[in-house]
Amino acid sequence: PMLDEIRAIKTKDDLQRTIEHLHDVGIAAPFGLFAAQDPHKPTQVIAHLTASGLGLPDRDYYLKPEKRFVEAREKYHAHVAKMFELDGAKPAAAKADAETVFAFEKRLAEASLDNVALRDPAQQDHKTRFADLDKLTPSFNWAAYFDEGKMPHDDVNVTQPKFLEQFEKELKTTPIAQWRTYLEWQVLNASADALSAPFVAENFEFTKTLTGAKEMKPRWKLCAEATDNQLGDALGKKYVEKYFPPEAKARRRW
């Protein structure tokens, strides 16, 4: 259903609604939003808008000329194309879609901070009045986006203003068809390990390029890790109830 929604995008309003729906299920494309402390008032939690929406680990993979980055880019192109083929595209169309995705992500990467800058908190500290978000990206309805997420119209921290400016440029100049291709890839990429075996296998083949992993973890371990990632606190509570009940606590010497 999510792919059907993306393929049905025809207008900028459709595009915004789809971005909202992707964020609802944890697919942070093309930007991300999370809650964290206000850098200037740690007792206050505020929204942080951040750069996101890349399929490769960081900016360097899109831009640096070193051999390992060049090889990673080549394998990424092939991987994206293969995933589109598994989704039903003909080889030539899948290759063209992969080129569209990479060009889109490269533009986002160029507007993102590099790893050195990301280590400097001051470069990600840009507290912004909610009303001023429209100055950065007037083509995106921030009021509707925050209302959809039942979030207040309070001050936010825009970690990378240049990235939001690029987001605005994409909204104004990138054809809707390219947005559809980009967002379809974001869903396939985020969902790969939960899809059928061919998707899982292809995703792991590319993962080996980035991580050096030699073999895929058994399915039971992947399921356990997914549960821990999504429901860690709740899982921990049940674990403690079973393996460290009150009588065990009473016996333990501190």
Coordinates of N, CA and C in Angstrom, one line a residue:
P1 N 0.8 -1.2 0.0 CA 0.0 0.0 0.0 C 0.8 1.3 0.0
M2 N 2.0 1.2 0.7 CA 2.8 2.4 0.7 C 3.4 2.8 -0.7
L3 N 3.8 1.7 -1.4 CA 4.3 1.9 -2.7 C 3.2 2.4 -3.7
D4 N 2.0 1.9 -3.5 CA 0.8 2.4 -4.3 C 0.6 3.9 -4.0
E5 N 0.7 4.3 -2.7 CA 0.5 5.7 -2.4 C 1.6 6.6 -3.1
I6 N 2.8 6.1 -3.1 CA 3.9 6.9 -3.7 C 3.7 7.0 -5.2
R7 N 3.3 5.9 -5.8 CA 3.1 5.9 -7.3 C 1.9 6.7 -7.7
A8 N 1.0 7.0 -6.8 CA -0.2 7.9 -7.1 C 0.1 9.3 -6.8
I9 N 1.3 9.7 -6.4 CA 1.6 11.1 -6.1 C 1.5 11.9 -7.5
K10 N 0.7 13.0 -7.4 CA 0.6 13.8 -8.6 C 0.9 15.3 -8.3
T11 N 0.6 15.7 -7.1 CA 0.8 17.1 -6.7 C 1.7 17.3 -5.5
K12 N 2.0 18.6 -5.3 CA 2.9 18.8 -4.1 C 2.2 18.5 -2.8
D13 N 0.8 18.7 -2.8 CA 0.1 18.3 -1.6 C 0.1 16.8 -1.4
D14 N 0.0 16.0 -2.5 CA 0.2 14.5 -2.4 C 1.5 14.2 -1.8
L15 N 2.6 14.9 -2.3 CA 3.9 14.6 -1.9 C 4.1 14.9 -0.4
Q16 N 3.5 16.0 0.1 CA 3.7 16.3 1.5 C 3.0 15.2 2.4
R17 N 1.8 14.8 2.0 CA 1.0 13.8 2.7 C 1.8 12.5 2.8
T18 N 2.5 12.1 1.7 CA 3.2 10.9 1.6 C 4.5 11.0 2.5
I19 N 5.1 12.1 2.5 CA 6.3 12.3 3.4 C 5.8 12.2 4.9
E20 N 4.7 12.7 5.2 CA 4.1 12.6 6.6 C 3.9 11.1 6.9
H21 N 3.3 10.4 6.0 CA 3.0 9.0 6.2 C 4.3 8.1 6.3
L22 N 5.3 8.5 5.6 CA 6.6 7.8 5.7 C 7.2 8.0 7.1
H23 N 7.1 9.3 7.5 CA 7.7 9.6 8.8 C 6.9 8.9 9.9
D24 N 5.6 8.7 9.7 CA 4.8 8.0 10.7 C 5.3 6.6 11.0
V25 N 5.9 5.9 10.0 CA 6.4 4.6 10.1 C 7.9 4.5 10.2
G26 N 8.6 5.7 10.5 CA 10.0 5.7 10.8 C 10.9 5.8 9.6
I27 N 10.4 6.2 8.4 CA 11.2 6.3 7.2 C 11.5 7.8 7.1
A28 N 12.7 8.3 7.5 CA 13.0 9.7 7.6 C 13.5 10.2 6.3
A29 N 12.7 10.4 5.3 CA 13.1 10.9 4.0 C 12.2 12.1 3.6
P30 N 12.7 13.2 3.1 CA 14.2 13.4 2.9 C 14.8 14.1 4.1
F31 N 14.0 14.5 5.1 CA 14.6 15.0 6.4 C 14.1 14.2 7.5
G32 N 14.7 14.4 8.7 CA 14.3 13.7 9.9 C 13.9 14.6 11.0
L33 N 13.1 14.1 11.9 CA 12.7 14.9 13.1 C 12.7 14.0 14.3
F34 N 13.3 14.5 15.4 CA 13.3 13.8 16.6 C 13.3 14.7 17.8
A35 N 12.9 14.2 18.9 CA 12.8 15.0 20.1 C 14.1 14.9 21.0
A36 N 14.6 16.0 21.4 CA 15.8 16.0 22.3 C 15.8 17.3 23.1
Q37 N 16.8 17.4 24.0 CA 16.9 18.5 24.8 C 17.3 19.8 24.0
D38 N 16.7 20.9 24.4 CA 17.1 22.2 23.9 C 18.5 22.4 24.3
P39 N 19.5 22.7 23.3 CA 20.9 22.9 23.7 C 21.1 24.0 24.7
H40 N 20.2 24.9 24.8 CA 20.4 26.1 25.7 C 19.5 25.9 27.0
K41 N 18.7 24.9 27.0 CA 17.8 24.7 28.2 C 17.5 23.2 28.3
P42 N 18.5 22.5 29.0 CA 18.4 21.0 29.0 C 17.2 20.5 29.6
T43 N 16.5 21.2 30.4 CA 15.2 20.7 31.0 C 14.0 20.7 30.1
Q44 N 14.2 21.4 28.9 CA 13.2 21.5 27.9 C 13.5 20.6 26.7
V45 N 12.5 19.8 26.3 CA 12.7 18.9 25.2 C 12.0 19.6 24.0
I46 N 12.7 19.7 22.9 CA 12.1 20.4 21.7 C 12.4 19.5 20.5
A47 N 11.7 19.8 19.4 CA 11.9 19.1 18.1 C 13.2 19.5 17.4
H48 N 13.9 18.6 16.9 CA 15.1 18.8 16.1 C 14.9 18.3 14.7
L49 N 15.0 19.2 13.7 CA 14.9 18.9 12.3 C 16.3 18.6 11.8
T50 N 16.5 17.5 11.1 CA 17.9 17.1 10.7 C 17.9 16.6 9.3
A51 N 19.1 16.6 8.8 CA 19.4 16.0 7.4 C 19.2 14.5 7.5
S52 N 18.6 13.9 6.4 CA 18.4 12.5 6.4 C 18.2 12.1 4.9
G53 N 17.6 10.9 4.7 CA 17.2 10.5 3.4 C 18.3 10.0 2.4
L54 N 19.4 9.5 3.0 CA 20.5 9.0 2.1 C 20.5 7.5 2.3
G55 N 20.8 6.8 1.2 CA 20.9 5.3 1.2 C 22.3 4.9 1.6
L56 N 23.3 5.7 1.3 CA 24.7 5.4 1.8 C 25.0 6.0 3.1
P57 N 26.0 5.6 3.8 CA 26.2 6.0 5.2 C 26.3 7.5 5.5
D58 N 27.0 8.2 4.6 CA 27.2 9.6 4.9 C 27.6 10.3 3.6
R59 N 27.9 11.6 3.8 CA 28.2 12.5 2.7 C 29.4 12.1 1.9
D60 N 30.4 11.6 2.6 CA 31.7 11.2 1.9 C 31.5 10.1 0.8
Y61 N 30.5 9.2 1.1 CA 30.3 8.2 0.1 C 29.8 8.7 -1.3
Y62 N 29.2 9.9 -1.3 CA 28.7 10.4 -2.5 C 29.7 11.3 -3.2
L63 N 30.7 11.8 -2.5 CA 31.5 12.9 -3.0 C 33.0 12.7 -3.0
K64 N 33.6 11.9 -2.1 CA 35.0 11.7 -2.1 C 35.6 10.8 -3.2
P65 N 36.8 11.2 -3.7 CA 37.3 10.5 -4.9 C 38.1 9.2 -4.5
E66 N 38.4 8.9 -3.2 CA 39.2 7.8 -2.9 C 38.5 6.5 -3.4
K67 N 39.4 5.5 -3.7 CA 39.0 4.3 -4.4 C 37.8 3.6 -3.7
R68 N 37.9 3.5 -2.3 CA 36.8 2.8 -1.6 C 35.5 3.4 -1.8
F69 N 35.4 4.8 -1.9 CA 34.2 5.4 -2.1 C 33.7 5.3 -3.5
V70 N 34.6 5.3 -4.5 CA 34.2 5.1 -5.9 C 33.6 3.7 -6.0
E71 N 34.3 2.7 -5.5 CA 33.8 1.3 -5.6 C 32.4 1.2 -4.9
A72 N 32.3 1.9 -3.7 CA 31.0 1.8 -3.0 C 29.9 2.4 -3.9
R73 N 30.2 3.5 -4.5 CA 29.2 4.2 -5.4 C 28.8 3.2 -6.5
E74 N 29.7 2.6 -7.2 CA 29.4 1.7 -8.3 C 28.5 0.5 -7.8
K75 N 28.9 0.0 -6.7 CA 28.1 -1.2 -6.1 C 26.7 -0.7 -5.7
Y76 N 26.6 0.5 -5.2 CA 25.3 1.1 -4.8 C 24.4 1.2 -6.0
H77 N 24.9 1.8 -7.1 CA 24.1 1.9 -8.3 C 23.6 0.5 -8.7
A78 N 24.4 -0.5 -8.7 CA 24.0 -1.8 -9.1 C 23.0 -2.4 -8.1
H79 N 23.2 -2.1 -6.9 CA 22.2 -2.6 -5.8 C 20.9 -2.0 -5.9
V80 N 20.8 -0.7 -6.1 CA 19.5 0.0 -6.2 C 18.8 -0.5 -7.5
A81 N 19.5 -0.6 -8.6 CA 18.9 -1.1 -9.8 C 18.3 -2.5 -9.6
K82 N 19.1 -3.4 -8.9 CA 18.6 -4.8 -8.7 C 17.4 -4.8 -7.8
M83 N 17.3 -3.9 -6.8 CA 16.2 -3.8 -5.9 C 14.9 -3.4 -6.7
F84 N 15.1 -2.4 -7.6 CA 14.0 -2.0 -8.5 C 13.5 -3.1 -9.4
E85 N 14.5 -3.9 -9.9 CA 14.2 -5.1 -10.7 C 13.3 -6.1 -9.9
L86 N 13.7 -6.4 -8.7 CA 13.0 -7.3 -7.8 C 11.6 -6.8 -7.6
D87 N 11.4 -5.4 -7.6 CA 10.1 -4.8 -7.4 C 9.3 -4.8 -8.7
G88 N 9.9 -5.3 -9.8 CA 9.1 -5.5 -11.0 C 9.5 -4.6 -12.2
A89 N 10.5 -3.8 -12.1 CA 11.0 -2.9 -13.2 C 11.8 -3.7 -14.2
K90 N 11.8 -3.4 -15.4 CA 12.6 -4.0 -16.4 C 14.1 -3.4 -16.2
P91 N 15.1 -4.2 -16.6 CA 16.5 -3.8 -16.3 C 16.8 -2.4 -16.8
A92 N 16.4 -2.0 -17.9 CA 16.8 -0.6 -18.4 C 16.1 0.4 -17.5
A93 N 14.8 0.2 -17.2 CA 14.1 1.2 -16.4 C 14.7 1.2 -15.0
A94 N 15.1 0.0 -14.5 CA 15.7 -0.1 -13.1 C 17.0 0.7 -13.1
K95 N 17.8 0.5 -14.1 CA 19.1 1.3 -14.2 C 18.8 2.8 -14.2
A96 N 17.9 3.2 -14.9 CA 17.5 4.7 -15.0 C 17.0 5.1 -13.6
D97 N 16.2 4.3 -13.0 CA 15.7 4.7 -11.7 C 16.8 4.8 -10.7
A98 N 17.8 3.9 -10.7 CA 19.0 4.0 -9.8 C 19.8 5.3 -10.0
E99 N 19.9 5.7 -11.3 CA 20.6 6.9 -11.6 C 19.8 8.1 -11.0
T100 N 18.5 8.1 -11.1 CA 17.7 9.2 -10.6 C 17.9 9.2 -9.1
V101 N 17.8 8.1 -8.4 CA 18.0 8.0 -7.0 C 19.3 8.6 -6.5
F102 N 20.4 8.1 -7.2 CA 21.7 8.6 -6.8 C 21.9 10.1 -7.0
A103 N 21.4 10.6 -8.1 CA 21.5 12.0 -8.4 C 20.8 12.8 -7.3
F104 N 19.6 12.4 -6.9 CA 18.8 13.0 -5.9 C 19.5 13.0 -4.6
E105 N 20.0 11.8 -4.2 CA 20.7 11.7 -2.9 C 22.0 12.5 -2.9
K106 N 22.7 12.5 -4.0 CA 23.9 13.3 -4.1 C 23.7 14.8 -3.8
R107 N 22.6 15.3 -4.3 CA 22.3 16.7 -4.1 C 22.0 16.9 -2.6
L108 N 21.3 16.0 -2.0 CA 21.1 16.1 -0.5 C 22.4 16.0 0.2
A109 N 23.3 15.1 -0.2 CA 24.6 14.9 0.5 C 25.4 16.2 0.4
E110 N 25.4 16.8 -0.8 CA 26.2 18.0 -1.0 C 25.7 19.1 0.0
A111 N 24.5 19.1 0.4 CA 23.9 20.1 1.3 C 24.0 19.7 2.8
S112 N 24.6 18.6 3.0 CA 24.7 18.0 4.4 C 26.1 18.3 5.0
L113 N 26.2 18.4 6.3 CA 27.5 18.5 7.0 C 28.3 17.3 6.8
D114 N 29.7 17.4 6.7 CA 30.5 16.3 6.7 C 30.7 15.7 8.1
N115 N 31.4 14.6 8.2 CA 31.6 14.0 9.6 C 32.4 14.9 10.5
V116 N 33.3 15.7 10.0 CA 34.1 16.6 10.9 C 33.2 17.6 11.5
A117 N 32.4 18.3 10.7 CA 31.5 19.3 11.1 C 30.4 18.7 12.1
L118 N 30.0 17.5 11.8 CA 29.0 16.9 12.7 C 29.5 16.7 14.1
R119 N 30.8 16.7 14.3 CA 31.3 16.5 15.7 C 31.4 17.8 16.4
D120 N 31.0 18.9 15.8 CA 31.0 20.2 16.4 C 29.6 20.6 16.8
P121 N 29.2 20.5 18.1 CA 27.8 20.8 18.4 C 27.3 22.2 18.0
A122 N 28.2 23.2 18.0 CA 27.8 24.5 17.6 C 27.3 24.6 16.2
Q123 N 27.8 23.7 15.3 CA 27.4 23.7 13.9 C 26.0 23.1 13.7
Q124 N 25.5 22.5 14.8 CA 24.1 21.9 14.7 C 23.2 22.6 15.7
D125 N 23.5 23.8 16.0 CA 22.7 24.6 17.0 C 22.1 25.8 16.3
H126 N 20.9 25.7 15.9 CA 20.2 26.8 15.2 C 18.8 26.8 15.6
K127 N 18.6 27.3 16.9 CA 17.2 27.4 17.4 C 16.4 28.3 16.5
T128 N 15.2 27.9 16.1 CA 14.4 28.6 15.2 C 13.0 28.8 15.6
R129 N 12.4 30.0 15.5 CA 11.0 30.1 15.8 C 10.2 29.3 14.8
F130 N 9.1 28.7 15.2 CA 8.3 27.9 14.4 C 7.9 28.6 13.1
A131 N 7.5 29.9 13.3 CA 7.0 30.6 12.1 C 8.1 30.9 11.1
D132 N 9.3 30.8 11.5 CA 10.5 31.0 10.6 C 10.8 29.8 9.8
L133 N 10.3 28.7 10.1 CA 10.5 27.5 9.2 C 10.1 27.8 7.8
D134 N 9.0 28.5 7.7 CA 8.5 28.9 6.3 C 9.4 29.7 5.5
K135 N 10.4 30.4 6.2 CA 11.4 31.2 5.5 C 12.4 30.2 4.8
L136 N 12.7 29.1 5.5 CA 13.7 28.2 5.0 C 13.0 27.3 3.9
T137 N 11.8 26.9 4.1 CA 11.1 26.0 3.1 C 9.7 26.4 2.9
P138 N 9.5 27.5 2.2 CA 8.1 28.0 2.0 C 7.2 27.1 1.3
S139 N 7.8 26.1 0.5 CA 7.0 25.2 -0.3 C 6.5 24.0 0.5
F140 N 6.8 23.9 1.8 CA 6.4 22.8 2.7 C 5.5 23.4 3.8
N141 N 4.4 22.8 4.0 CA 3.4 23.3 5.0 C 3.8 22.7 6.4
W142 N 4.6 23.5 7.1 CA 5.1 23.0 8.4 C 4.0 22.9 9.4
A143 N 3.0 23.8 9.3 CA 1.9 23.8 10.3 C 1.1 22.5 10.1
A144 N 0.8 22.1 8.8 CA 0.1 20.9 8.6 C 0.9 19.6 9.0
Y145 N 2.2 19.7 8.7 CA 3.1 18.6 9.1 C 3.1 18.4 10.6
F146 N 3.2 19.4 11.4 CA 3.3 19.3 12.9 C 1.9 18.9 13.4
D147 N 0.8 19.5 12.8 CA -0.5 19.1 13.2 C -0.8 17.6 13.0
E148 N -0.3 17.1 11.8 CA -0.5 15.7 11.5 C 0.2 14.8 12.6
G149 N 1.3 15.3 13.1 CA 2.0 14.5 14.1 C 1.6 14.9 15.5
K150 N 0.6 15.8 15.7 CA 0.1 16.2 17.0 C 1.2 16.8 17.8
M151 N 2.0 17.7 17.1 CA 3.1 18.3 17.8 C 2.8 19.8 17.9
P152 N 3.3 20.5 19.0 CA 3.0 21.9 19.2 C 3.9 22.8 18.2
H153 N 3.4 23.9 18.0 CA 4.1 24.9 17.1 C 5.0 25.7 17.9
D154 N 6.0 25.0 18.5 CA 7.0 25.7 19.4 C 8.3 25.9 18.6
D155 N 9.3 26.5 19.3 CA 10.6 26.6 18.7 C 11.2 25.3 18.4
V156 N 12.0 25.2 17.3 CA 12.6 23.9 17.0 C 14.1 24.2 16.8
N157 N 14.9 23.2 16.8 CA 16.3 23.3 16.4 C 16.5 22.7 15.0
V158 N 16.9 23.6 14.1 CA 17.2 23.2 12.7 C 18.7 22.9 12.7
T159 N 19.0 21.6 12.7 CA 20.4 21.2 12.9 C 21.3 21.6 11.7
Q160 N 20.6 21.6 10.5 CA 21.4 21.9 9.2 C 20.5 22.8 8.3
P161 N 20.5 24.1 8.5 CA 19.7 25.0 7.7 C 20.0 24.9 6.2
K162 N 21.2 24.6 5.8 CA 21.5 24.5 4.4 C 20.8 23.3 3.8
F163 N 20.6 22.3 4.6 CA 19.9 21.1 4.1 C 18.5 21.4 3.8
L164 N 17.8 22.1 4.8 CA 16.4 22.5 4.5 C 16.3 23.4 3.3
E165 N 17.3 24.3 3.1 CA 17.2 25.1 1.9 C 17.3 24.2 0.6
Q166 N 18.1 23.2 0.7 CA 18.1 22.3 -0.5 C 16.8 21.5 -0.6
F167 N 16.2 21.1 0.5 CA 14.9 20.5 0.5 C 13.9 21.4 -0.2
E168 N 14.0 22.7 0.1 CA 13.1 23.7 -0.6 C 13.4 23.7 -2.1
K169 N 14.6 23.6 -2.5 CA 15.0 23.6 -3.9 C 14.4 22.4 -4.6
E170 N 14.5 21.3 -3.9 CA 14.0 20.0 -4.5 C 12.5 20.1 -4.7
L171 N 11.8 20.7 -3.7 CA 10.3 20.8 -3.8 C 10.0 21.7 -5.0
K172 N 10.8 22.7 -5.3 CA 10.4 23.7 -6.3 C 10.8 23.2 -7.7
T173 N 11.9 22.5 -7.8 CA 12.5 22.2 -9.1 C 12.5 20.8 -9.6
T174 N 12.4 19.8 -8.6 CA 12.5 18.4 -9.0 C 11.2 17.9 -9.5
P175 N 11.1 17.3 -10.7 CA 9.8 16.8 -11.2 C 9.2 15.7 -10.2
I176 N 7.9 15.7 -10.1 CA 7.2 14.8 -9.3 C 7.6 13.3 -9.6
A177 N 7.8 13.0 -10.8 CA 8.2 11.7 -11.2 C 9.5 11.2 -10.5
Q178 N 10.5 12.2 -10.4 CA 11.7 11.8 -9.7 C 11.5 11.7 -8.2
W179 N 10.6 12.5 -7.6 CA 10.3 12.3 -6.2 C 9.7 11.0 -6.0
R180 N 8.8 10.5 -6.9 CA 8.2 9.2 -6.7 C 9.3 8.1 -6.7
T181 N 10.2 8.2 -7.6 CA 11.3 7.2 -7.7 C 12.1 7.2 -6.5
Y182 N 12.5 8.4 -6.0 CA 13.3 8.5 -4.8 C 12.6 7.9 -3.6
L183 N 11.3 8.3 -3.4 CA 10.6 7.8 -2.2 C 10.3 6.3 -2.3
E184 N 10.1 5.8 -3.5 CA 9.9 4.4 -3.7 C 11.2 3.6 -3.2
W185 N 12.3 4.2 -3.6 CA 13.6 3.6 -3.1 C 13.7 3.6 -1.6
Q186 N 13.3 4.7 -1.0 CA 13.4 4.9 0.4 C 12.6 3.8 1.1
V187 N 11.4 3.5 0.6 CA 10.6 2.4 1.2 C 11.2 1.0 1.0
L188 N 11.7 0.8 -0.2 CA 12.3 -0.5 -0.5 C 13.6 -0.7 0.4
N189 N 14.4 0.3 0.5 CA 15.6 0.2 1.3 C 15.3 0.0 2.7
A190 N 14.3 0.8 3.3 CA 14.0 0.7 4.7 C 13.3 -0.7 5.0
S191 N 12.6 -1.3 4.1 CA 11.9 -2.5 4.3 C 12.5 -3.8 3.9
A192 N 13.7 -3.7 3.3 CA 14.3 -4.8 2.6 C 14.4 -6.1 3.4
D193 N 14.8 -5.9 4.7 CA 15.0 -7.1 5.5 C 13.7 -7.7 6.0
A194 N 12.6 -7.1 5.7 CA 11.3 -7.6 6.1 C 10.5 -8.1 4.9
L195 N 11.1 -8.0 3.7 CA 10.5 -8.5 2.5 C 10.8 -10.0 2.2
S196 N 10.5 -10.4 1.0 CA 10.7 -11.8 0.6 C 12.2 -12.1 0.5
A197 N 12.6 -13.4 0.4 CA 14.0 -13.8 0.5 C 14.9 -13.1 -0.6
P198 N 14.4 -12.9 -1.8 CA 15.3 -12.3 -2.8 C 15.7 -10.9 -2.4
F199 N 14.8 -10.1 -1.8 CA 15.2 -8.8 -1.3 C 16.2 -8.9 -0.2
V200 N 15.9 -9.8 0.7 CA 16.8 -9.9 1.9 C 18.2 -10.3 1.4
A201 N 18.3 -11.2 0.5 CA 19.6 -11.7 0.0 C 20.3 -10.5 -0.7
E202 N 19.6 -9.8 -1.6 CA 20.3 -8.7 -2.3 C 20.7 -7.6 -1.3
N203 N 19.9 -7.3 -0.3 CA 20.3 -6.3 0.6 C 21.5 -6.7 1.4
F204 N 21.6 -8.0 1.8 CA 22.8 -8.4 2.5 C 24.0 -8.4 1.6
E205 N 23.9 -8.7 0.3 CA 25.1 -8.6 -0.5 C 25.6 -7.2 -0.6
F206 N 24.8 -6.2 -0.6 CA 25.3 -4.9 -0.6 C 25.8 -4.5 0.8
T207 N 25.2 -5.0 1.9 CA 25.6 -4.7 3.2 C 27.0 -5.2 3.4
K208 N 27.4 -6.3 2.8 CA 28.8 -6.8 2.9 C 29.8 -5.8 2.4
T209 N 29.4 -5.0 1.4 CA 30.3 -4.0 0.9 C 30.6 -2.9 1.9
L210 N 29.6 -2.6 2.7 CA 29.8 -1.5 3.7 C 30.3 -2.0 5.0
T211 N 30.0 -3.2 5.4 CA 30.4 -3.6 6.8 C 31.4 -4.7 6.8
G212 N 31.6 -5.4 5.7 CA 32.6 -6.5 5.7 C 32.0 -7.8 6.3
A213 N 30.7 -7.8 6.6 CA 30.1 -9.0 7.1 C 30.3 -10.2 6.2
K214 N 30.5 -11.4 6.7 CA 30.8 -12.6 5.9 C 29.5 -13.4 5.7
E215 N 28.6 -13.5 6.6 CA 27.4 -14.3 6.5 C 26.3 -13.6 7.2
M216 N 25.1 -13.9 6.7 CA 23.9 -13.3 7.3 C 23.6 -13.9 8.6
K217 N 23.1 -13.1 9.5 CA 22.7 -13.6 10.8 C 21.5 -14.5 10.6
P218 N 21.3 -15.6 11.5 CA 20.1 -16.4 11.3 C 18.9 -15.6 11.6
R219 N 17.8 -16.1 11.1 CA 16.5 -15.3 11.1 C 16.1 -15.1 12.6
W220 N 16.3 -16.1 13.4 CA 15.8 -15.9 14.8 C 16.6 -14.7 15.5
K221 N 17.9 -14.6 15.1 CA 18.6 -13.5 15.8 C 18.2 -12.1 15.2
L222 N 17.9 -12.1 13.9 CA 17.4 -10.9 13.3 C 16.1 -10.4 14.0
C223 N 15.2 -11.4 14.2 CA 13.9 -11.1 14.8 C 14.1 -10.7 16.2
A224 N 15.0 -11.3 17.0 CA 15.3 -10.9 18.4 C 15.8 -9.5 18.4
E225 N 16.8 -9.2 17.5 CA 17.4 -7.8 17.5 C 16.3 -6.8 17.1
A226 N 15.5 -7.1 16.1 CA 14.4 -6.2 15.7 C 13.5 -5.9 16.9
T227 N 13.1 -6.9 17.6 CA 12.2 -6.7 18.8 C 12.9 -5.9 19.8
D228 N 14.2 -6.1 20.1 CA 14.9 -5.3 21.1 C 15.0 -3.9 20.6
N229 N 15.3 -3.6 19.3 CA 15.4 -2.3 18.8 C 14.1 -1.5 19.0
Q230 N 13.0 -2.2 18.7 CA 11.7 -1.5 18.6 C 11.0 -1.5 20.0
L231 N 11.2 -2.5 20.8 CA 10.5 -2.6 22.1 C 11.5 -2.9 23.2
G232 N 12.6 -2.3 23.2 CA 13.7 -2.6 24.1 C 13.3 -2.5 25.6
D233 N 12.6 -1.4 26.0 CA 12.2 -1.2 27.4 C 11.2 -2.2 27.8
A234 N 10.2 -2.5 27.0 CA 9.1 -3.4 27.3 C 9.7 -4.8 27.3
L235 N 10.6 -5.2 26.4 CA 11.2 -6.5 26.4 C 12.0 -6.7 27.7
G236 N 12.8 -5.6 28.0 CA 13.6 -5.7 29.3 C 12.8 -5.9 30.5
K237 N 11.7 -5.3 30.6 CA 10.8 -5.4 31.7 C 10.3 -6.9 31.9
K238 N 9.9 -7.5 30.8 CA 9.5 -8.9 30.8 C 10.7 -9.8 31.1
Y239 N 11.8 -9.5 30.6 CA 13.0 -10.3 30.9 C 13.3 -10.3 32.4
V240 N 13.3 -9.1 33.0 CA 13.6 -9.0 34.4 C 12.5 -9.7 35.2
E241 N 11.2 -9.6 34.8 CA 10.2 -10.3 35.6 C 10.4 -11.8 35.6
K242 N 11.0 -12.4 34.5 CA 11.2 -13.8 34.4 C 12.5 -14.3 35.0
Y243 N 13.5 -13.5 34.8 CA 14.9 -14.0 35.2 C 15.5 -13.3 36.4
F244 N 14.8 -12.2 36.9 CA 15.3 -11.5 38.1 C 14.2 -11.0 38.9
P245 N 13.4 -12.0 39.4 CA 12.2 -11.6 40.2 C 12.6 -11.1 41.6
P246 N 11.6 -10.6 42.3 CA 11.9 -10.0 43.7 C 12.7 -10.9 44.6
E247 N 12.4 -12.2 44.6 CA 13.2 -13.1 45.5 C 14.7 -13.2 45.1
A248 N 14.9 -13.1 43.8 CA 16.3 -13.1 43.3 C 17.0 -11.8 43.8
K249 N 16.3 -10.7 43.7 CA 16.9 -9.4 44.1 C 17.2 -9.4 45.6
A250 N 16.3 -10.1 46.4 CA 16.5 -10.2 47.8 C 17.8 -11.0 48.2
R251 N 18.1 -12.0 47.4 CA 19.2 -12.8 47.6 C 20.5 -12.2 47.2
R252 N 20.5 -11.3 46.3 CA 21.7 -10.7 45.7 C 22.3 -9.7 46.8
R253 N 23.6 -9.8 46.9 CA 24.4 -8.9 47.8 C 25.0 -7.8 46.9
W254 N 24.8 -6.6 47.4 CA 25.2 -5.4 46.7 C 26.6 -5.0 47.3

